[in-house]
CSV table of C-alpha atoms in Angstrom, one decimal:
chain,number,residue,atom,x,y,z
A,129,UNK,CA,-18.1,22.0,-15.3
A,130,UNK,CA,-16.5,20.4,-12.0
A,131,UNK,CA,-12.6,19.6,-11.5
A,132,UNK,CA,-11.7,17.9,-8.5
A,133,UNK,CA,-8.3,18.6,-7.4
A,134,UNK,CA,-6.6,16.3,-5.0
A,135,UNK,CA,-3.1,16.0,-2.7
A,136,UNK,CA,-4.7,12.2,-1.1
A,137,UNK,CA,-3.6,11.9,2.4
A,138,UNK,CA,0.0,14.0,1.8
A,139,UNK,CA,1.1,17.6,2.1
A,140,UNK,CA,1.7,19.3,-1.1
A,141,UNK,CA,1.6,23.3,-0.5
A,142,UNK,CA,2.8,24.0,-4.1
A,143,UNK,CA,0.0,21.9,-5.8
A,144,UNK,CA,-2.6,23.7,-3.2
A,145,UNK,CA,-1.6,27.0,-3.8
A,146,UNK,CA,-1.6,26.4,-7.8
A,147,UNK,CA,-4.6,25.6,-8.0
A,148,UNK,CA,-6.1,28.6,-6.7
A,149,UNK,CA,-3.9,30.9,-8.4
A,150,UNK,CA,-5.0,33.6,-11.4
A,151,UNK,CA,-3.2,31.3,-14.3
A,152,UNK,CA,-4.7,28.2,-13.4
A,153,UNK,CA,-7.9,29.4,-12.5
A,154,UNK,CA,-8.2,31.5,-16.0
A,155,UNK,CA,-7.0,28.5,-17.6
A,156,UNK,CA,-9.7,25.9,-16.4
A,157,UNK,CA,-12.5,29.3,-16.9
A,158,UNK,CA,-11.6,29.6,-20.5
A,159,UNK,CA,-12.2,25.9,-20.8
A,160,UNK,CA,-15.9,26.2,-19.0
A,161,UNK,CA,-14.9,24.9,-15.6
A,162,UNK,CA,-17.5,26.6,-13.7
A,163,UNK,CA,-16.4,24.6,-10.0
A,164,UNK,CA,-13.3,23.8,-8.6
A,165,UNK,CA,-13.3,21.3,-5.5
A,166,UNK,CA,-9.8,20.9,-4.0
A,167,UNK,CA,-9.0,18.0,-1.1
A,168,UNK,CA,-5.9,19.9,0.2
A,169,UNK,CA,-4.9,17.2,3.0
A,170,UNK,CA,-2.4,18.4,4.7
A,171,UNK,CA,-1.3,21.6,3.0
A,172,UNK,CA,-0.5,24.9,4.2
A,173,UNK,CA,-3.6,26.9,3.3
A,174,UNK,CA,-3.9,30.5,3.6
A,175,UNK,CA,-6.2,32.8,2.4
A,176,UNK,CA,-5.8,36.8,1.9
A,177,UNK,CA,-8.8,37.6,4.0
A,178,UNK,CA,-10.8,35.2,6.4
A,179,UNK,CA,-8.6,32.8,7.1
A,180,UNK,CA,-8.5,31.2,10.7
A,181,UNK,CA,-7.4,28.0,9.6
A,182,UNK,CA,-10.5,27.0,9.6
A,183,UNK,CA,-11.3,23.4,7.5
A,184,UNK,CA,-14.0,24.6,4.7
A,185,UNK,CA,-13.3,27.2,2.7
A,186,UNK,CA,-15.3,28.8,-0.1
A,187,UNK,CA,-14.9,31.8,-2.5
A,188,UNK,CA,-15.3,33.1,-5.9
A,189,UNK,CA,-12.4,33.3,-8.3
A,190,UNK,CA,-11.5,34.4,-11.9
A,191,UNK,CA,-15.6,33.3,-12.5
A,192,UNK,CA,-15.2,29.9,-10.5
A,193,UNK,CA,-16.5,28.9,-7.5
A,194,UNK,CA,-14.0,27.3,-5.5
A,195,UNK,CA,-14.4,24.8,-2.1
A,196,UNK,CA,-11.5,23.4,-0.7
A,197,UNK,CA,-11.2,21.5,2.8
A,198,UNK,CA,-8.8,19.0,4.2
A,199,UNK,CA,-10.3,15.6,4.2
A,200,UNK,CA,-13.3,13.5,3.9
A,201,UNK,CA,-13.6,10.0,4.5
A,202,UNK,CA,-14.2,8.9,0.9
A,203,UNK,CA,-13.6,11.3,-2.1
A,204,UNK,CA,-15.8,9.0,-4.0
A,205,UNK,CA,-18.5,11.1,-4.9
A,206,UNK,CA,-16.2,14.1,-5.5
A,207,UNK,CA,-14.2,11.9,-8.4
A,208,UNK,CA,-17.6,10.8,-9.7
A,209,UNK,CA,-18.8,14.5,-10.4
A,210,UNK,CA,-15.6,15.7,-11.9
A,211,UNK,CA,-15.0,15.9,-15.5
A,212,UNK,CA,-11.3,16.2,-14.7
A,213,UNK,CA,-9.4,15.4,-12.0
A,214,UNK,CA,-6.3,17.2,-11.0
A,215,UNK,CA,-4.2,14.9,-8.4
A,216,UNK,CA,-0.9,14.4,-6.6
A,217,UNK,CA,0.9,11.1,-8.3
A,218,UNK,CA,-0.2,8.8,-5.7
A,219,UNK,CA,-1.0,5.6,-6.9
A,220,UNK,CA,-4.2,4.9,-5.1
A,221,UNK,CA,-5.6,8.3,-6.1
A,222,UNK,CA,-4.4,7.0,-10.3
A,223,UNK,CA,-6.3,3.7,-10.2
A,224,UNK,CA,-9.3,5.1,-8.7
A,225,UNK,CA,-10.2,8.0,-10.6
A,226,UNK,CA,-8.6,6.2,-13.7
A,227,UNK,CA,-11.0,3.1,-13.1
A,228,UNK,CA,-13.7,5.4,-12.9
A,229,UNK,CA,-13.1,6.8,-16.2
A,230,UNK,CA,-12.0,10.3,-15.3
A,231,UNK,CA,-9.7,12.6,-17.5
A,232,UNK,CA,-6.4,13.0,-15.2
A,233,UNK,CA,-3.8,15.6,-14.8
A,234,UNK,CA,-0.9,14.5,-12.5
A,235,UNK,CA,1.5,16.4,-11.0
A,236,UNK,CA,4.0,14.6,-9.1
A,237,UNK,CA,5.1,16.1,-5.5
A,238,UNK,CA,9.2,16.6,-6.0
A,239,UNK,CA,9.1,16.7,-2.5
A,240,UNK,CA,8.6,13.2,-1.4
A,241,UNK,CA,11.2,10.7,-0.5
A,242,UNK,CA,13.2,9.8,-3.9
A,243,UNK,CA,10.6,11.2,-6.7
A,244,UNK,CA,8.6,7.8,-7.0
A,245,UNK,CA,5.7,9.6,-8.2
A,246,UNK,CA,7.6,10.8,-11.1
A,247,UNK,CA,8.7,7.5,-12.3
A,248,UNK,CA,4.6,6.3,-11.6
A,249,UNK,CA,3.3,9.1,-14.0
A,250,UNK,CA,5.7,9.3,-16.4
A,251,UNK,CA,5.3,5.8,-17.4
A,252,UNK,CA,1.6,6.2,-17.1
A,253,UNK,CA,1.4,9.0,-19.7
A,254,UNK,CA,3.8,7.6,-21.8
A,255,UNK,CA,1.3,4.7,-21.8
A,256,UNK,CA,-1.2,7.3,-22.8
A,257,UNK,CA,-3.8,7.0,-19.8
A,258,UNK,CA,-3.5,10.4,-18.4
A,259,UNK,CA,-1.2,13.7,-18.7
A,260,UNK,CA,1.7,14.8,-16.3
A,261,UNK,CA,2.6,17.8,-15.4
A,262,UNK,CA,4.6,19.6,-13.0
A,263,UNK,CA,3.4,22.7,-10.5
A,264,UNK,CA,4.6,25.5,-12.5
A,265,UNK,CA,3.5,24.0,-16.1
A,266,UNK,CA,-0.4,23.3,-14.8
A,267,UNK,CA,-1.7,26.4,-16.3
A,268,UNK,CA,-0.4,25.2,-19.5
A,269,UNK,CA,-1.3,22.0,-19.5
A,270,UNK,CA,-4.8,23.0,-18.7
A,271,UNK,CA,-5.1,25.2,-21.8
A,272,UNK,CA,-3.8,21.9,-23.5
A,273,UNK,CA,-5.7,19.4,-22.2
A,274,UNK,CA,-7.3,17.2,-24.5
A,275,UNK,CA,-9.0,14.5,-22.7
A,276,UNK,CA,-10.2,12.4,-26.2
A,277,UNK,CA,-6.5,11.6,-26.6
A,278,UNK,CA,-6.7,9.5,-23.7
A,279,UNK,CA,-6.4,5.8,-23.7
A,280,UNK,CA,-9.2,4.2,-21.2
A,281,UNK,CA,-7.5,2.4,-18.7
A,282,UNK,CA,-7.4,-1.2,-18.3
A,283,UNK,CA,-10.3,-2.6,-15.4
A,284,UNK,CA,-8.8,-4.6,-12.4
A,285,UNK,CA,-8.5,-7.9,-12.9
A,286,UNK,CA,-8.7,-9.7,-9.6
A,287,UNK,CA,-7.8,-13.2,-10.9
A,288,UNK,CA,-4.1,-12.9,-11.4
A,289,UNK,CA,-3.9,-12.0,-7.5
A,290,UNK,CA,-5.8,-14.7,-6.4
A,291,UNK,CA,-4.4,-17.2,-8.3
A,292,UNK,CA,-1.3,-16.4,-7.0
A,293,UNK,CA,-2.3,-16.8,-3.5
A,294,UNK,CA,-4.4,-20.1,-4.2
A,295,UNK,CA,-1.2,-21.7,-5.8
A,296,UNK,CA,1.3,-20.3,-2.9
A,297,UNK,CA,-1.0,-21.7,-0.1
A,298,UNK,CA,-1.5,-25.0,-2.4
A,299,UNK,CA,-5.3,-24.5,-3.3
A,300,UNK,CA,-5.7,-26.2,-6.8
A,301,UNK,CA,-5.6,-23.7,-9.1
A,302,UNK,CA,-6.3,-26.3,-12.4
A,303,UNK,CA,-9.2,-25.5,-14.0
A,304,UNK,CA,-11.0,-29.0,-13.1
B,165,UNK,CA,39.4,-16.4,29.7
B,166,UNK,CA,35.6,-15.4,30.7
B,167,UNK,CA,35.6,-13.8,27.5
B,168,UNK,CA,37.2,-16.3,25.2
B,169,UNK,CA,34.9,-18.9,26.4
B,170,UNK,CA,32.0,-16.3,25.7
B,171,UNK,CA,33.3,-15.2,22.5
B,172,UNK,CA,34.0,-18.6,20.8
B,173,UNK,CA,30.4,-20.1,22.5
B,174,UNK,CA,28.5,-16.9,20.6
B,175,UNK,CA,30.3,-18.2,17.4
B,176,UNK,CA,29.4,-21.7,17.9
B,177,UNK,CA,25.7,-20.5,18.5
B,178,UNK,CA,25.6,-18.1,15.5
B,179,UNK,CA,27.0,-21.2,13.4
B,180,UNK,CA,24.4,-23.4,14.5
B,181,UNK,CA,21.8,-21.3,13.9
B,182,UNK,CA,23.1,-20.6,10.8
B,183,UNK,CA,22.8,-24.3,9.3
B,184,UNK,CA,19.9,-24.6,11.0
B,185,UNK,CA,18.2,-21.6,9.1
B,186,UNK,CA,19.3,-23.0,5.5
B,187,UNK,CA,18.3,-26.4,6.1
B,188,UNK,CA,15.3,-25.0,7.6
B,189,UNK,CA,14.4,-22.4,4.8
B,190,UNK,CA,15.6,-25.3,2.4
B,191,UNK,CA,12.7,-27.3,3.3
B,192,UNK,CA,10.3,-24.5,3.6
B,193,UNK,CA,10.8,-23.8,0.1
B,194,UNK,CA,9.8,-27.5,-1.4
B,195,UNK,CA,6.8,-27.6,1.4
B,196,UNK,CA,3.6,-26.6,-0.2
B,197,UNK,CA,1.2,-28.6,1.8
B,198,UNK,CA,-1.9,-29.2,-0.1
B,199,UNK,CA,-5.4,-27.6,0.9
B,200,UNK,CA,-9.1,-28.7,-0.1
B,201,UNK,CA,-11.1,-26.6,-2.0
B,202,UNK,CA,-13.2,-26.1,1.2
B,203,UNK,CA,-10.1,-25.6,3.8
B,204,UNK,CA,-10.1,-22.0,5.2
B,205,UNK,CA,-6.6,-20.3,5.2
B,206,UNK,CA,-5.9,-16.7,7.8
B,207,UNK,CA,-4.0,-14.2,6.5
B,208,UNK,CA,-2.5,-11.0,7.7
B,209,UNK,CA,-2.0,-8.1,5.7
B,210,UNK,CA,0.1,-5.3,6.3
B,211,UNK,CA,-1.4,-1.8,5.9
B,212,UNK,CA,1.5,1.3,5.8
B,213,UNK,CA,0.1,4.8,5.3
B,214,UNK,CA,-2.0,6.3,2.3
B,215,UNK,CA,-1.0,4.7,-1.0
B,216,UNK,CA,-0.2,1.5,0.5
B,217,UNK,CA,-3.2,0.9,2.3
B,218,UNK,CA,-5.3,1.6,-1.1
B,219,UNK,CA,-3.6,-0.9,-2.9
B,220,UNK,CA,-3.3,-2.9,0.1
B,221,UNK,CA,-7.4,-3.1,0.2
B,222,UNK,CA,-7.0,-3.3,-4.1
B,223,UNK,CA,-5.2,-6.8,-3.2
B,224,UNK,CA,-7.2,-7.9,-0.9
B,225,UNK,CA,-10.6,-7.3,-2.9
B,226,UNK,CA,-9.3,-9.8,-5.1
B,227,UNK,CA,-9.4,-13.0,-2.9
B,228,UNK,CA,-12.2,-15.1,-1.7
B,229,UNK,CA,-13.1,-13.7,1.6
B,230,UNK,CA,-14.8,-17.1,2.6
B,231,UNK,CA,-11.6,-19.0,2.1
B,232,UNK,CA,-9.3,-16.7,3.3
B,233,UNK,CA,-10.5,-16.2,7.0
B,234,UNK,CA,-9.7,-15.0,9.4
B,235,UNK,CA,-8.0,-12.1,8.3
B,236,UNK,CA,-5.7,-9.6,10.3
B,237,UNK,CA,-5.2,-5.8,9.5
B,238,UNK,CA,-2.1,-4.9,10.9
B,239,UNK,CA,-1.4,-1.5,10.9
B,240,UNK,CA,0.3,1.4,12.7
B,241,UNK,CA,-0.6,3.2,15.8
B,242,UNK,CA,-1.9,6.3,15.0
B,243,UNK,CA,-3.1,5.5,11.3
B,244,UNK,CA,-6.8,5.8,11.7
B,245,UNK,CA,-7.3,6.1,7.9
B,246,UNK,CA,-6.4,2.8,7.5
B,247,UNK,CA,-8.4,1.2,9.9
B,248,UNK,CA,-11.3,3.1,8.5
B,249,UNK,CA,-10.5,1.9,5.3
B,250,UNK,CA,-10.6,-1.7,6.6
B,251,UNK,CA,-14.0,-1.4,7.8
B,252,UNK,CA,-15.4,0.3,4.8
B,253,UNK,CA,-13.6,-2.9,3.0
B,254,UNK,CA,-15.0,-5.4,4.9
B,255,UNK,CA,-18.7,-4.0,5.2
B,256,UNK,CA,-18.1,-3.9,1.0
B,257,UNK,CA,-16.8,-7.2,0.9
B,258,UNK,CA,-19.9,-8.6,2.6
B,259,UNK,CA,-22.4,-6.2,0.6
B,260,UNK,CA,-21.2,-8.2,-2.1
B,261,UNK,CA,-21.9,-11.6,-0.8
B,262,UNK,CA,-24.4,-13.7,0.7
B,263,UNK,CA,-23.0,-13.7,4.4
B,264,UNK,CA,-21.5,-16.8,5.1
B,265,UNK,CA,-18.9,-17.9,7.7
B,266,UNK,CA,-15.8,-16.4,6.8
B,267,UNK,CA,-17.4,-13.1,6.4
B,268,UNK,CA,-16.8,-10.5,8.4
B,269,UNK,CA,-14.3,-12.7,10.2
B,270,UNK,CA,-11.7,-10.1,11.0
B,271,UNK,CA,-9.6,-7.9,13.6
B,272,UNK,CA,-8.0,-5.3,13.7
B,273,UNK,CA,-4.5,-4.9,15.4
B,274,UNK,CA,-2.0,-1.9,15.6
B,275,UNK,CA,1.4,-2.6,16.4
B,276,UNK,CA,4.0,0.9,17.3
B,277,UNK,CA,5.3,3.1,14.3
B,278,UNK,CA,8.9,2.2,12.8
B,279,UNK,CA,9.5,5.3,11.7
B,280,UNK,CA,8.2,8.8,11.8
B,281,UNK,CA,8.0,10.7,8.4
B,282,UNK,CA,10.8,13.1,8.8
B,283,UNK,CA,12.1,11.3,11.7
B,284,UNK,CA,15.7,11.4,12.5
B,285,UNK,CA,18.0,8.2,12.2
B,286,UNK,CA,18.9,8.1,16.0
B,287,UNK,CA,15.6,8.4,16.9
B,288,UNK,CA,14.5,6.2,14.1
B,289,UNK,CA,16.2,3.4,15.8
B,290,UNK,CA,14.6,3.3,18.9
B,291,UNK,CA,11.0,3.2,17.5
B,292,UNK,CA,11.9,0.5,15.4
B,293,UNK,CA,13.2,-1.7,18.0
B,294,UNK,CA,10.0,-1.2,20.1
B,295,UNK,CA,8.2,-1.9,17.2
B,296,UNK,CA,10.1,-5.0,16.6
B,297,UNK,CA,9.6,-6.2,20.4
B,298,UNK,CA,5.4,-5.7,19.6
B,299,UNK,CA,5.8,-7.5,16.5
B,300,UNK,CA,7.5,-10.5,18.2
B,301,UNK,CA,5.3,-10.3,20.9
B,302,UNK,CA,2.4,-10.5,18.3
B,303,UNK,CA,4.3,-13.7,16.1
B,304,UNK,CA,6.1,-15.3,18.6
B,305,UNK,CA,5.1,-14.8,22.0
B,306,UNK,CA,1.0,-14.6,21.8
B,307,UNK,CA,0.6,-17.5,19.0
B,308,UNK,CA,2.0,-19.5,22.0
B,309,UNK,CA,-0.5,-18.7,24.6
B,310,UNK,CA,-3.4,-18.5,22.2
B,311,UNK,CA,-3.0,-21.7,19.6
B,312,UNK,CA,-4.3,-25.0,20.9
B,313,UNK,CA,-1.8,-26.4,18.9
B,314,UNK,CA,1.5,-25.5,19.5
B,315,UNK,CA,2.4,-26.2,15.6
B,316,UNK,CA,0.2,-23.4,14.0
B,317,UNK,CA,1.9,-19.8,12.9
B,318,UNK,CA,0.0,-16.6,14.4
B,319,UNK,CA,-1.4,-16.6,10.4
B,320,UNK,CA,-1.1,-19.0,7.2
B,321,UNK,CA,-0.3,-16.1,5.6
B,322,UNK,CA,1.2,-12.8,5.5
B,323,UNK,CA,0.8,-10.0,2.8
B,324,UNK,CA,3.0,-7.0,2.5
B,325,UNK,CA,3.0,-3.9,-0.3
B,326,UNK,CA,6.1,-1.9,1.1
B,327,UNK,CA,5.7,0.4,4.0
B,328,UNK,CA,8.6,0.4,6.4
B,329,UNK,CA,7.0,-0.8,9.0
B,330,UNK,CA,6.7,-4.0,7.4
B,331,UNK,CA,10.4,-4.7,8.4
B,332,UNK,CA,10.3,-5.1,11.9
B,333,UNK,CA,7.7,-7.8,11.2
B,334,UNK,CA,9.9,-9.5,9.1
B,335,UNK,CA,12.6,-9.3,10.9
B,336,UNK,CA,10.4,-10.9,14.3
B,337,UNK,CA,9.2,-13.7,11.3
B,338,UNK,CA,13.0,-15.0,10.9
B,339,UNK,CA,13.7,-15.2,14.3
B,340,UNK,CA,10.7,-17.5,14.6
B,341,UNK,CA,12.3,-19.2,11.7
B,342,UNK,CA,15.8,-19.5,13.6
B,343,UNK,CA,14.0,-21.0,16.5
B,344,UNK,CA,12.2,-23.0,14.5
B,345,UNK,CA,8.5,-22.4,15.4
B,346,UNK,CA,6.4,-22.4,12.4
B,347,UNK,CA,5.7,-18.7,10.6
B,348,UNK,CA,3.5,-17.4,8.2
B,349,UNK,CA,3.8,-17.9,4.3
B,350,UNK,CA,5.4,-13.7,3.5
B,351,UNK,CA,4.4,-12.8,-0.2
B,352,UNK,CA,5.3,-9.4,-0.6
B,353,UNK,CA,4.0,-7.0,-3.7
B,354,UNK,CA,5.9,-4.2,-4.8
B,355,UNK,CA,4.0,-0.9,-4.9
B,356,UNK,CA,2.3,-0.1,-8.1
B,357,UNK,CA,3.9,3.2,-7.8
B,358,UNK,CA,7.6,1.6,-8.1
B,359,UNK,CA,7.9,1.3,-11.8
B,360,UNK,CA,11.9,1.4,-11.7
B,361,UNK,CA,13.1,1.3,-8.6
B,362,UNK,CA,12.7,-1.5,-5.5
B,363,UNK,CA,11.3,0.3,-2.2
B,364,UNK,CA,14.0,-0.6,0.5
B,365,UNK,CA,11.2,-2.2,2.6
B,366,UNK,CA,12.0,-4.5,-0.5
B,367,UNK,CA,15.7,-4.4,-1.0
B,368,UNK,CA,15.3,-5.6,2.5
B,369,UNK,CA,13.1,-8.2,2.3
B,370,UNK,CA,13.8,-9.8,-0.9
B,371,UNK,CA,15.9,-12.9,0.0
B,372,UNK,CA,13.6,-13.2,3.2
B,373,UNK,CA,10.3,-13.7,1.8
B,374,UNK,CA,8.8,-16.4,0.1
B,375,UNK,CA,7.4,-14.9,-3.0
B,376,UNK,CA,8.6,-11.2,-4.2
B,377,UNK,CA,6.1,-9.8,-7.0
B,378,UNK,CA,6.7,-6.7,-8.9
B,379,UNK,CA,4.0,-5.1,-11.0
B,380,UNK,CA,5.9,-3.3,-13.8
B,381,UNK,CA,8.4,-5.8,-16.0
B,382,UNK,CA,11.6,-3.5,-15.9
B,383,UNK,CA,11.9,-4.5,-12.4
B,384,UNK,CA,12.5,-8.3,-12.9
B,385,UNK,CA,16.2,-7.1,-13.8
B,386,UNK,CA,16.2,-5.5,-10.1
B,387,UNK,CA,15.8,-8.2,-8.2
B,388,UNK,CA,18.1,-11.2,-9.2
B,389,UNK,CA,16.2,-14.5,-9.6
B,390,UNK,CA,13.8,-13.7,-6.9
B,391,UNK,CA,11.2,-11.4,-8.4
B,392,UNK,CA,8.1,-12.2,-10.6
B,393,UNK,CA,5.8,-10.1,-12.8
B,394,UNK,CA,2.5,-11.3,-13.4
B,395,UNK,CA,1.3,-7.9,-14.6
B,396,UNK,CA,-1.0,-5.3,-12.8
B,397,UNK,CA,-2.0,-7.0,-9.9
B,398,UNK,CA,-4.0,-3.7,-8.6
């Protein structure tokens, strides 16, 4: 089983460090995960041995194969192949993963301006679409995580925006 | 004496501008020229960093690309991620449909960043001003030279979803409105990520844009009587 960790286009040192920590990897291992892929963006990442600041780093730890890199033009395939997505609470990432039907644990980044990431993750958790966690709580959240209790996320409905714009621009929006 | 004349002259100009603005805005509100189904409508969409671009792409994917063309994607200098995302979106849209006039009919436009992450307020005011000048060029000056008929704005519709650099853009559009030059319709869609608060740019643009859309019902109360909720748009 594969877990994909992503921070989008941001920097989230704490999440990246937690993702390679003993506690989190151990919790994942106990749940049956064999591989973890971490898209770390601009986050600081230091490995004890052999870290020259290179982009791609691969190693084994706590029974998991760990792979991490900074960016890819599209993380579509990583999300597709993942059995669990752990991500920063960015709207784009959340919409992407939830619409692909992936169980999600979302970690708001408290260092970002005015904590609006926290608003979204709390609300979506309250609605049952995902589970939110803090960085410190991540291992415990993973251990307690039950994807079967999550509610499927509604599919994209483009008709609302289309109608709104058509109406504003003077097109006939009434069914003929 | 000189200063006295200058001051009263300035006040008079401001008053006239104010009156003109009020009248113009009032007439703009009720004006919604009807379009035939086959008419096209040019649009520009402003792309900010990361999440804003992701949401903007989703919004745009809802629209009929053969109707809304040509499309101009405006983004900040240095934002390569957005430009790649745009190309991916346009390719995906044209792959989905038989290529017609209107598909792949787009251009990318870069403007200087208004502010950088962690930038100090002082230097941010300089970069914002530089961005504003670029916007004035884009919105006011360039169309005067490019459009055959003076009556057309640089695009018919401008869509924004919150990044800071869209504020200078709207300021430039307001200048056009004060002067009396044609302007695009402005539609602001607050980010899906904003559940209990309105973004900074949203607060600034609330009374300037033509439509202000929020995606969570809790936000309606924060927008006076200006905000609209139509469910999730992304």
